[in-house]
Each structure stands twice: as C-alpha cells, then as structure tokens.
Tab-separated table of C-alpha atoms and ligand atoms in Angstrom:
chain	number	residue	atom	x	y	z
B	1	UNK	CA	12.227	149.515	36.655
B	2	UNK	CA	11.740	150.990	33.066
B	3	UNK	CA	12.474	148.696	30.239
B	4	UNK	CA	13.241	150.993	27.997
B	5	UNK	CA	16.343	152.976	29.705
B	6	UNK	CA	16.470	156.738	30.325
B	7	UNK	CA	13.191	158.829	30.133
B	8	UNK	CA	15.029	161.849	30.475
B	9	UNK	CA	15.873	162.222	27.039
B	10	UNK	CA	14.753	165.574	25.174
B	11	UNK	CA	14.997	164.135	21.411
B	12	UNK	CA	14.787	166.971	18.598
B	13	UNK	CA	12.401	165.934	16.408
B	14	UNK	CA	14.274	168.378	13.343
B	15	UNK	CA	16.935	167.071	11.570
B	16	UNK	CA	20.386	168.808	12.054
B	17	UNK	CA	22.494	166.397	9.622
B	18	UNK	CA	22.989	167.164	6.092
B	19	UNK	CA	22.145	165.283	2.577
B	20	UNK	CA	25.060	163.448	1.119
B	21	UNK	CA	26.240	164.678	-2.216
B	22	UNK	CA	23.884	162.505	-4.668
B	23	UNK	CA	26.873	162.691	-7.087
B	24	UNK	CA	29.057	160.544	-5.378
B	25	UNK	CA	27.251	157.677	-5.145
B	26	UNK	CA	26.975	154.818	-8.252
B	27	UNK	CA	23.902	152.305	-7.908
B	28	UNK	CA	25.867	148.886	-8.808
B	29	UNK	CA	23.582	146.099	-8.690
B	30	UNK	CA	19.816	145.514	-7.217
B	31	UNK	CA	20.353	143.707	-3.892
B	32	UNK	CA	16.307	143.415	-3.062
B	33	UNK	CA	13.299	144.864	-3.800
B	34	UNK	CA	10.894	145.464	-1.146
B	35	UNK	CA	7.169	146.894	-1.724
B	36	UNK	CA	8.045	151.067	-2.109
B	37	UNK	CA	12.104	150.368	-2.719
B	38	UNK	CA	14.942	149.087	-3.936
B	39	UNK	CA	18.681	148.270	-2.010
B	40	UNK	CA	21.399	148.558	-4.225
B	41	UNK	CA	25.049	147.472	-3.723
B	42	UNK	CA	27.215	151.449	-4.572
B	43	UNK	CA	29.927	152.651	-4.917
B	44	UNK	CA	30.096	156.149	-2.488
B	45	UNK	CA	32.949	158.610	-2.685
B	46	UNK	CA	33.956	161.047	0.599
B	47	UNK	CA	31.736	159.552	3.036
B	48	UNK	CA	31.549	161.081	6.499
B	49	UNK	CA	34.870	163.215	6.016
B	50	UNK	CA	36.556	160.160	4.234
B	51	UNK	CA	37.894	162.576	1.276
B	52	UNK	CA	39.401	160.520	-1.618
B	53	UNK	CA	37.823	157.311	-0.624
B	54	UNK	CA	35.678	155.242	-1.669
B	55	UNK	CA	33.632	152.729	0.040
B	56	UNK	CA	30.984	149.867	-0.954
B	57	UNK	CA	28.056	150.802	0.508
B	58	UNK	CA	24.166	149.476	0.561
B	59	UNK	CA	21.872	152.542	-0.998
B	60	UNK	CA	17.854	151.870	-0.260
B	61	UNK	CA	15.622	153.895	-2.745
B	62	UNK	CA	11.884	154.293	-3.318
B	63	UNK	CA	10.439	153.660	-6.241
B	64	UNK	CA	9.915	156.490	-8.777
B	65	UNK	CA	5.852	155.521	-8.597
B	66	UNK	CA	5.628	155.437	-4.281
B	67	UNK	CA	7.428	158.849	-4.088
B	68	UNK	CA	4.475	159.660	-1.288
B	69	UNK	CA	7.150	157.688	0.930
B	70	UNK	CA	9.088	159.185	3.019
B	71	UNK	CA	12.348	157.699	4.199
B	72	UNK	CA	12.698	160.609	6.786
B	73	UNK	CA	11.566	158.608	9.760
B	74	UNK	CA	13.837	155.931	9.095
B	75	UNK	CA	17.123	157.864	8.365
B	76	UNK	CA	16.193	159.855	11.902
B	77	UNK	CA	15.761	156.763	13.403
B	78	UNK	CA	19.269	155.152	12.556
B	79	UNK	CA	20.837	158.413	12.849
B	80	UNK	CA	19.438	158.258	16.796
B	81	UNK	CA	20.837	154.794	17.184
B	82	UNK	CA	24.416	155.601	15.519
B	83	UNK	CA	26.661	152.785	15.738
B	84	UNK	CA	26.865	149.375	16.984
B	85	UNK	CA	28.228	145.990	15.776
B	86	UNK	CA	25.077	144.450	15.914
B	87	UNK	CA	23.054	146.947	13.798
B	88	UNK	CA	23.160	148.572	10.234
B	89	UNK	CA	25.178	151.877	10.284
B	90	UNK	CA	23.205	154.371	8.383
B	91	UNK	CA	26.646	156.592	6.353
B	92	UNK	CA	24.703	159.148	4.685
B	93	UNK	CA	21.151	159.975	3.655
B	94	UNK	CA	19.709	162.146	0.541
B	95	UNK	CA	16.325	163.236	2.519
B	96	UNK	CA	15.925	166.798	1.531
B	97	UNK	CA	14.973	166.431	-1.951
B	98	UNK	CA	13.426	163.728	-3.827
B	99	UNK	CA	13.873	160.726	-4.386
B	100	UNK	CA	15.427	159.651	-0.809
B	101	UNK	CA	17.785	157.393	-0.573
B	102	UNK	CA	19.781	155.777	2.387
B	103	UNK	CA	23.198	155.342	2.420
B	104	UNK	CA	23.989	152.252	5.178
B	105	UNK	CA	27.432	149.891	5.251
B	106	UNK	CA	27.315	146.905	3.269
B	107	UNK	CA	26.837	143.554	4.820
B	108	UNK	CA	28.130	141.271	2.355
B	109	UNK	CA	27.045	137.728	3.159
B	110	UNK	CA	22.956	139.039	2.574
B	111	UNK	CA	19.801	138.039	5.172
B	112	UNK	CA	20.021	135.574	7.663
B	113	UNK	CA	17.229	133.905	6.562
B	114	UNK	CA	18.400	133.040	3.419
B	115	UNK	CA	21.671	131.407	4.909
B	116	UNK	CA	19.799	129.149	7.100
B	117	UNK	CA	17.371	128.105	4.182
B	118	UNK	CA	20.445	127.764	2.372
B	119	UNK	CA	22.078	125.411	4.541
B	120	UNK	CA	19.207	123.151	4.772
B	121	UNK	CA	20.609	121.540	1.283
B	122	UNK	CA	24.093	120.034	1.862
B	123	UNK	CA	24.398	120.193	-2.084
B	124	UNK	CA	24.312	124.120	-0.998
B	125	UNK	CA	27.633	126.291	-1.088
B	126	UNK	CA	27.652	128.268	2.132
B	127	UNK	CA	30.217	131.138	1.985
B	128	UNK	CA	33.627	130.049	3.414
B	129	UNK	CA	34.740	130.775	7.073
B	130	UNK	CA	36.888	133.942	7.095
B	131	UNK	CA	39.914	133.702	9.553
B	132	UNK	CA	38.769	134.948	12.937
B	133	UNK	CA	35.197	134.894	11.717
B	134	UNK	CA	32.611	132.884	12.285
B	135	UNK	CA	32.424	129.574	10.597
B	136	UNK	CA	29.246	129.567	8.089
B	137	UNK	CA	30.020	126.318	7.017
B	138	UNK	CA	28.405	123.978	8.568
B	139	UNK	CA	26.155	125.916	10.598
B	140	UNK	CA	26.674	124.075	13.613
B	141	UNK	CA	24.686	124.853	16.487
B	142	UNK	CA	27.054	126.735	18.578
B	143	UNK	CA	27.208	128.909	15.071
B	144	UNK	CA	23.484	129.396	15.482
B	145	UNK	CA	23.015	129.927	19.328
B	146	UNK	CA	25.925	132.603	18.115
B	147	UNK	CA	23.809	134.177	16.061
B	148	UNK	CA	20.867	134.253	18.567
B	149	UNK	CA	23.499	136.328	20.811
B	150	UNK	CA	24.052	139.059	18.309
B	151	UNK	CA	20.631	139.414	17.540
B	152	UNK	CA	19.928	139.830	21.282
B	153	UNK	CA	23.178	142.618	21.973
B	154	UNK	CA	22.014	144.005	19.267
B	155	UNK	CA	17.655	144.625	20.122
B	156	UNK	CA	19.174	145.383	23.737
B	157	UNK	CA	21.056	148.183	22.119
B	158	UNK	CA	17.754	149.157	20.089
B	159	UNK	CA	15.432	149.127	23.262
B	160	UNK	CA	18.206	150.945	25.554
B	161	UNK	CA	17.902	153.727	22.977
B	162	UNK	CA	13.724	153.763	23.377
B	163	UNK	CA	13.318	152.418	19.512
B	164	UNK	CA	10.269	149.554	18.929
B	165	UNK	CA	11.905	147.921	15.705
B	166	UNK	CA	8.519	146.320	14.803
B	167	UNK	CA	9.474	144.196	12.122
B	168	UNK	CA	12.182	141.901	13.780
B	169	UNK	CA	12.691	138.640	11.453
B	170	UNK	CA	15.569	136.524	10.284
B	171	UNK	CA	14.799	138.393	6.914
B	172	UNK	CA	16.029	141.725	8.793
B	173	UNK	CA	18.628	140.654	9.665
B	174	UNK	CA	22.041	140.749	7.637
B	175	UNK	CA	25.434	139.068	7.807
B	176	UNK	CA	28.951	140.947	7.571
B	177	UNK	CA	32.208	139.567	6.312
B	178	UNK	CA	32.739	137.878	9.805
B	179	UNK	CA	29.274	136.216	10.088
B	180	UNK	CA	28.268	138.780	12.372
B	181	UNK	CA	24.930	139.608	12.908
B	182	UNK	CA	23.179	143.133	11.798
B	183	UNK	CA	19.945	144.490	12.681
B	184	UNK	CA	18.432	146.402	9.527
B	185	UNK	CA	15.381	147.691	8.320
B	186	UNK	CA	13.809	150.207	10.690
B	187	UNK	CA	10.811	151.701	7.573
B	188	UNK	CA	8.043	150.201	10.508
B	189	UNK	CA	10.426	151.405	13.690
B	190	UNK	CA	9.607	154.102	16.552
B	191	UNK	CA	11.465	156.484	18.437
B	192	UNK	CA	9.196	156.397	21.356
B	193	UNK	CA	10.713	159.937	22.163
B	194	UNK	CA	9.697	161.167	19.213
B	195	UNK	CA	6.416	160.007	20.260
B	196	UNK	CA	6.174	161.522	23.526
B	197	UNK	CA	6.923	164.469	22.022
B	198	UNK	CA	4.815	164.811	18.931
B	199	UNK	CA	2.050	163.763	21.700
B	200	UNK	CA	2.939	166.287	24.470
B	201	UNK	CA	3.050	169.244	21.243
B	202	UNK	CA	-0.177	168.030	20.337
B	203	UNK	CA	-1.627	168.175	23.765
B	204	UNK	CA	-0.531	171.572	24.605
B	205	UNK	CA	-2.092	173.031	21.393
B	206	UNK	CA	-5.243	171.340	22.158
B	207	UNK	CA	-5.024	173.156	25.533
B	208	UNK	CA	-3.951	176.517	23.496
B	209	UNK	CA	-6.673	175.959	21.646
B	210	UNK	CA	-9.430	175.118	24.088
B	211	UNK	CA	-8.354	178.110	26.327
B	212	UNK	CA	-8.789	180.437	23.145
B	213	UNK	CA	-11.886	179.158	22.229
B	214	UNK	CA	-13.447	179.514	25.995
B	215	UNK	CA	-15.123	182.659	25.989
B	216	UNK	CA	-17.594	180.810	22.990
B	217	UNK	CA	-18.807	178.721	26.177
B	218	UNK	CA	-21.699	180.523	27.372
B	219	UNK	CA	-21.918	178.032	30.353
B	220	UNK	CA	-19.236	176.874	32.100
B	221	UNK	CA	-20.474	174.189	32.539
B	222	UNK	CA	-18.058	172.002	31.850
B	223	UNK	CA	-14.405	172.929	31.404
B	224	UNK	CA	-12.929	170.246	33.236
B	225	UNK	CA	-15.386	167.997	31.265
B	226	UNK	CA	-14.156	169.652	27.618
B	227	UNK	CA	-10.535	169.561	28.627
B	228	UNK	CA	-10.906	166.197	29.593
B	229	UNK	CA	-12.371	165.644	26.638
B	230	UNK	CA	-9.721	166.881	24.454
B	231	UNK	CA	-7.247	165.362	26.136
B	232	UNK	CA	-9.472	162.053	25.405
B	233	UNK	CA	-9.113	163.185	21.495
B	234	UNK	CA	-5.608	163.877	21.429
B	235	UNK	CA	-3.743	161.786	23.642
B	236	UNK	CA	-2.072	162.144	26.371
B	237	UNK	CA	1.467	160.947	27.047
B	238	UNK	CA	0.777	159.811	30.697
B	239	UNK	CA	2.860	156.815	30.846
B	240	UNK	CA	6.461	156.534	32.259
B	241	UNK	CA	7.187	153.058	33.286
B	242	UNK	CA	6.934	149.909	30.927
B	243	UNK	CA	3.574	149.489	30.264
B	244	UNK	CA	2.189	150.111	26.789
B	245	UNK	CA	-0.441	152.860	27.570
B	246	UNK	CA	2.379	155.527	26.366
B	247	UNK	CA	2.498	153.685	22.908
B	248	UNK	CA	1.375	155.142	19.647
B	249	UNK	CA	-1.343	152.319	18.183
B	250	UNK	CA	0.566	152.650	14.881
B	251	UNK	CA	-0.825	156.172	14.225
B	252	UNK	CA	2.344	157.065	12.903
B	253	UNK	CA	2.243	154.809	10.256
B	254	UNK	CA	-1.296	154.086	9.595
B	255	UNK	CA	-1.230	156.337	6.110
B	256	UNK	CA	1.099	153.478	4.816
B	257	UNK	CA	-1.670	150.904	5.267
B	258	UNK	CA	-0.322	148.905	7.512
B	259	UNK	CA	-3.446	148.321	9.934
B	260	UNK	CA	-5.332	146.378	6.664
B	261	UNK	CA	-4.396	142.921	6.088
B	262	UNK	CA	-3.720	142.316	2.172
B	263	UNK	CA	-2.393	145.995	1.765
B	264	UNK	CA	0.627	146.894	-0.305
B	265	UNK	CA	2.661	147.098	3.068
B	266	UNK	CA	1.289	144.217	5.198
B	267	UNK	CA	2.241	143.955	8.700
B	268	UNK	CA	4.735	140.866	9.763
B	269	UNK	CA	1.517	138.891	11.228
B	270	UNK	CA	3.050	135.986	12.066
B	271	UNK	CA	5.778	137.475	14.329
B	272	UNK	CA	3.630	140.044	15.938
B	273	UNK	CA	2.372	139.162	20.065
B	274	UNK	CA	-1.523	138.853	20.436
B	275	UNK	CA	-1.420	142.437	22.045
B	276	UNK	CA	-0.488	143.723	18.757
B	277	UNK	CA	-2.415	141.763	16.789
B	278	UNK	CA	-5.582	142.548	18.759
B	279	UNK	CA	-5.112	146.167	19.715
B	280	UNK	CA	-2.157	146.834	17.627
B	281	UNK	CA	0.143	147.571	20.670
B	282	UNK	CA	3.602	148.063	19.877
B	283	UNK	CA	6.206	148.256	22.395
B	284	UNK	CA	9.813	146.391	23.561
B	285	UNK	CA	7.571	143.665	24.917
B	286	UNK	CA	6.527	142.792	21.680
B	287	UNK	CA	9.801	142.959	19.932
B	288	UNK	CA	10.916	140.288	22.251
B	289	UNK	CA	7.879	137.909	20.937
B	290	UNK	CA	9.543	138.463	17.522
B	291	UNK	CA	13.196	137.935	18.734
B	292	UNK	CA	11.624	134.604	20.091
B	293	UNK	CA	10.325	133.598	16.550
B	294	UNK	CA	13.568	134.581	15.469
B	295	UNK	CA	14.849	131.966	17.822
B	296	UNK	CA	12.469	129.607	16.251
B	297	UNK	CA	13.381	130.571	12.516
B	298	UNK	CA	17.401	129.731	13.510
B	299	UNK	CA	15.962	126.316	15.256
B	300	UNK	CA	14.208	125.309	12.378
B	301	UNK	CA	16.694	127.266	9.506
B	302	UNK	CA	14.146	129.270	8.266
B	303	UNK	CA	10.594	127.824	8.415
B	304	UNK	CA	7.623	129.876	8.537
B	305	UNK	CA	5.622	130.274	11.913
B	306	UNK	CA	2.265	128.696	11.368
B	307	UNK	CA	2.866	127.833	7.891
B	308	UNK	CA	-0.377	125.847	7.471
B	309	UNK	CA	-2.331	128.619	8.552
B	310	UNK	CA	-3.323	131.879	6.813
B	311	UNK	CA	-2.836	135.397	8.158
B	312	UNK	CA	-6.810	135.523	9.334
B	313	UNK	CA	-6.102	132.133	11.254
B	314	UNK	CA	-2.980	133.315	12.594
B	315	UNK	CA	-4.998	136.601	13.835
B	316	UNK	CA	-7.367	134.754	15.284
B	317	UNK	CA	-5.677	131.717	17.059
B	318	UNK	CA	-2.444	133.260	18.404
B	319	UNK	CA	-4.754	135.805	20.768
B	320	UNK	CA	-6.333	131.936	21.908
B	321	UNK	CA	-3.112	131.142	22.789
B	322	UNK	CA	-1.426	128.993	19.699
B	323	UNK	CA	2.003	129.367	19.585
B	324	UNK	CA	5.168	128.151	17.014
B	325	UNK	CA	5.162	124.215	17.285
B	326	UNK	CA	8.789	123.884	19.301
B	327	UNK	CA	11.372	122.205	17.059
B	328	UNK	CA	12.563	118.977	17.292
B	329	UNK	CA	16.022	120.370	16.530
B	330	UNK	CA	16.961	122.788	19.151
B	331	UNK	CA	18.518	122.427	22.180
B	332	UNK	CA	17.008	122.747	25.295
B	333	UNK	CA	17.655	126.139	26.314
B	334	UNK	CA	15.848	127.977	23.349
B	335	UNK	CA	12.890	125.920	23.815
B	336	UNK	CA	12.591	127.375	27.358
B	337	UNK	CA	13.782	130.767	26.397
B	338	UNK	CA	11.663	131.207	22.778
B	339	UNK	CA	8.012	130.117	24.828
B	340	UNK	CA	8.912	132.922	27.606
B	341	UNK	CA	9.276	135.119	24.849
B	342	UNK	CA	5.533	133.830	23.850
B	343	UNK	CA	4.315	134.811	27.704
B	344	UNK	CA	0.714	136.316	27.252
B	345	UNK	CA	1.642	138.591	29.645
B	346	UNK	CA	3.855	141.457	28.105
B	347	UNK	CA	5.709	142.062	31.450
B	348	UNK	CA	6.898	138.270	32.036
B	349	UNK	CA	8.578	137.827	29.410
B	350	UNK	CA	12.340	137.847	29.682
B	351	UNK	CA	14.403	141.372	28.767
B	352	UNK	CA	16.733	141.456	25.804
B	353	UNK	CA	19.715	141.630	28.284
B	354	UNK	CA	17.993	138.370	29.869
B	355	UNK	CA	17.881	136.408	26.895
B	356	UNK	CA	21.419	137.884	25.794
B	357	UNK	CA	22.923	136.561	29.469
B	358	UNK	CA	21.196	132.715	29.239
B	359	UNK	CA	22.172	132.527	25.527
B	360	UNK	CA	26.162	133.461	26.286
B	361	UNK	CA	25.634	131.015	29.638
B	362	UNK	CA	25.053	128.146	27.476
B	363	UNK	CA	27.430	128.795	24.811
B	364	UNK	CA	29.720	128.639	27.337
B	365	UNK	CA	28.359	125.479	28.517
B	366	UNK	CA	28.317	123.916	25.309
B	367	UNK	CA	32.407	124.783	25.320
B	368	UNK	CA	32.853	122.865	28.394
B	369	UNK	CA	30.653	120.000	27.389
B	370	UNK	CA	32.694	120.004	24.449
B	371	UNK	CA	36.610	120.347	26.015
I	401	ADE	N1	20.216	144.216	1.761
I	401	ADE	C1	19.540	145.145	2.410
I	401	ADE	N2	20.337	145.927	3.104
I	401	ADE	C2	21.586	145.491	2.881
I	401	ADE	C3	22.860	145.884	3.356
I	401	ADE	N3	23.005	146.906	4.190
I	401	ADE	N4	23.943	145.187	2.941
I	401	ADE	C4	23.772	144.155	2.119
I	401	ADE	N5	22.598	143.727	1.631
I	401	ADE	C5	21.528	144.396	2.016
C-alpha cells in the first residue's frame, strides 16, 4: 500500500497559469510578517473570471531586500492542490515578474494558535459564534477535537495529492468565518512529483553525459562502476512505495538556509520527527509527527513543545526518544492518538485518514455521552 496515493501522475513541472493583473489588487493592512514577507489583507478586482467584483483577499509578498526568493514553488504547489475546505485557496499569483506576490482567500478569524492562546484568559474576547458555524466561544472540547478533524481532512487531502507540507503547526493554520479550519503556508512544502521528476531529468543527463564522454575512457574498465557512480552523485529516484529513500533531503530548499540552526529561515525543530531531525528526512510520515504536536498544541491551547529546552536539546533528546509531556487536559483519545503519531518507526504511525476516522468516532461518542 502507498501512502501517498497515485504514482502514476506525470506532473509538468512549467507553469501554464497566468499572472494576475498587479493593478487590481490594493494592499489594505499588514496581517503578519514572516522572515522574507509580508500577508496583507486586499482588496482584488476580476478574480478568476469574476469581472466587476471585488473580493477581500490575503496577498503574501517578499520583502523588497529578500527579492532572491522565489514564491514560484509555492504558488505551483497550491495551484497542484486547488481547492478544498480544509486548505488555503491560492486565487491568483504575480510570479512572472518581480516582486511575487500570492493572491489566497481570506480567512478572517487569523491562526489557530493565537485563538487557543487567546482563550486561555477568560478576560479574553473570543470572536462570536456565527449561525451554523462553529462556536469559538468557549472553546469547549468537542470545539477543539473539531478542529483536530479539519486539520486531519485537510493533511489527508495534502498527502493524497503527494505534497510533504513540512511546516505543519497551529500557527499554519487559519480560521474562516465558520471556525473552520485552513491549512496555509506551503514556502517549506514538496510536490514529491516534482521531485521524481527533477531527479529522473537529472539522471538521464548524467547518463547523456557519461555516454558522451565514453570514448575519453581509454580502459573500460569500469563503466558499470562510473555509471554506478553517477547515479551515486545524482540520485536516483528508485523508490515507489512509502518509504523515504525517494525523498529529497531538503535539497530543494537548502539555498534558503534551512539545514543551519539560527539561520534567517530556521526549520520548525520542535515539530519535526527524529528522522528529520537526524537525517533531515521529509516525507508524509513526518507530517503526521507534526499533526500530532498539533494535537498537543489544541490540548494544551497553544504551549510550546519542550519549552524548557533549547533547539540543540530538542535535536538531541527527541532522536533518544523524549517526547511532548501528555496534557493533563485532554481526553483520552488524543493522548493515545498524538504518542502514535510520536512512533519511532515512520511506518507505525497512524495515516491521516486513520487519525481523521478515530477523531470523528469520538466526537460522535462524546454526542451520545452527552444526549
Ligand atoms: N494570514 C496569513 N494568511 C492569511 C490568510 N489567508 N487569511 C487571513 N490571514 C492570514
């Protein structure tokens, strides 16, 4: 069984979609500022064939100074995963001239994270329940398993279309109007199609390459060994099934710094599995390690993991086996289902449409219990 869905996929790694007029969109106000850019709150006129309307949108920009940035990868990236209610919609996308920006629907009640640090403090407003929305005020707890649910539909989604988000964390994660969950931020994602494909190109030039250069071998000696060998240099996408071997170590994105700890874009350490921290393996397997921190940041409204600990602690100690200390707070259930999401083992650890079935099965309970 593969994990992550259909391996038949041919994905085009150019871009057939076209910039959004600049001049229809107004920056508002700042939302957030992140390391490279900016999220704005906009105005956007004639969006996807919407003539005459406008819309409020979210716009992310990079910074004038960090224009080495690209925000290519990312707008391919949510243009592959298109719609879903449990993920950002990317609208539009200015990627063919500088500076980028990312045109994405507006989810107006802001990051997760900052609601359930909000509602820590009872002297706290929390935004009012909207009629057939979710309540937000109080967070009860069959509010927050009901937020663990669209955070699990919505990373099944993500790994059914063969994306590793990476950076899952409550402060990815945005609320709508309703209260529903959202899924954003996909700068540290990868299309592991993309992959595969960049990696098979690569390996056939190697090969072209090798075979053009063979008549400069006076011996032949060896041209199983120097293939071999070139293979060894340039990869090799070998790997179907779910095991990690087919995964990029972060090449893609290791011109952004993120294999340094204390770089401009440090990686999310304390919600990264011990196979990423020590070989910097990325894969669905380890985006379910994060959804189970996630798990932990709703039981404990928005602690940090290890919080007495520093990064180089974290890096060392998780690998040893130290996990999250289990909250006091939560109900039964996520305790069992957050520590399988902490399995050592990649491949026993449960699936995102696992976790999404034993999260709805005791919501359901929990109505019962309650009737
Ligand atoms: N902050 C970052 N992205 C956002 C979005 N899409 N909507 C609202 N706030 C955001």
């Amino acid at each position: 069984h593969n994990r992550y869905g259909n391996n038949d996929d041919k994905t085009s790694l150019a871009s057939e979609f076209q910039d959004f007029e600049r001049s229809n969109i107004r920056l508002k106000s700042l939302l957030g500022e992140g390391n490279f850019g900016q999220v704005w709150k906009a105005e956007a006129d004639d969006l996807s064939g919407h003539f005459g309307a406008t819309r409020i949108v979210a716009v992310k920009t990079i910074r004038a100074c960090s224009a080495q940035v690209s925000l290519k990868d990312e707008a391919n990236i949510m243009r592959k995963l298109g719609s879903h209610q449990n993920v950002v919609t990317l609208l539009g996308a200015c990627v063919e001239s500088e500076p980028h920006m990312l045109i994405m629907e507006y989810a107006m009640r802001g990051r997760l994270l900052s609601l359930l640090r909000a509602a820590r403090s009872a002297t706290n407003i929390l935004p009012a329940s909207v009629p057939g929305g979710r309540s937000l005020a109080p967070l009860s707890p069959r509010t927050l398993a009901g937020f663990a649910l669209d955070i699990a539909c919505g990373m099944e989604y993500i790994a059914g279309r063969r994306i590793v988000h990476r950076d899952l964390a409550a402060r990815n994660v945005l609320l709508d109007h309703n209260g529903m969950c959202k899924i954003c931020d996909f700068g540290m994602s990868i299309d592991l199609d993309a992959e595969r494909l960049r990696k098979e190109q690569e390996k056939n030039a190697a090969n072209d390459l090798m075979r053009h250069n063979a008549h400069k071998f006076k011996f032949d000696f060896g041209s199983r060994y120097i293939l071999q060998h070139w293979q060894h240099t340039f990869g090799q996408g070998q790997g179907q099934g779910n095991c990690s071997k087919d995964h990029p170590h972060g090449e893609k994105k290791s011109h952004h710094g993120h294999d340094t700890i204390g770089k401009r874009h440090a990686l999310p350490i304390r919600w990264m599995a011990p196979e990423s921290l020590q070989y910097h393996m990325f894969t669905t397997e380890t985006d379910i390690w994060a959804f189970g921190i996630v798990l932990w940041e709703i039981a404990t409204l928005g602690s940090t993991p290890y919080s007495q600990l520093t990064g180089r602690e974290v890096i060392r100690r998780v690998p040893q086996g130290l996990r999250p200390d289990l909250p006091k707070e939560s109900r039964h259930e996520f305790y069992n289902l957050m520590s399988r999401c902490w399995h050592k083992e990649p491949h026993m650890r449960p699936s995102f449409a696992q976790s999404r079935l034993e999260i709805t099965r005791s919501l359901h309970k929990w109505v019962d219990d309650d009737s």
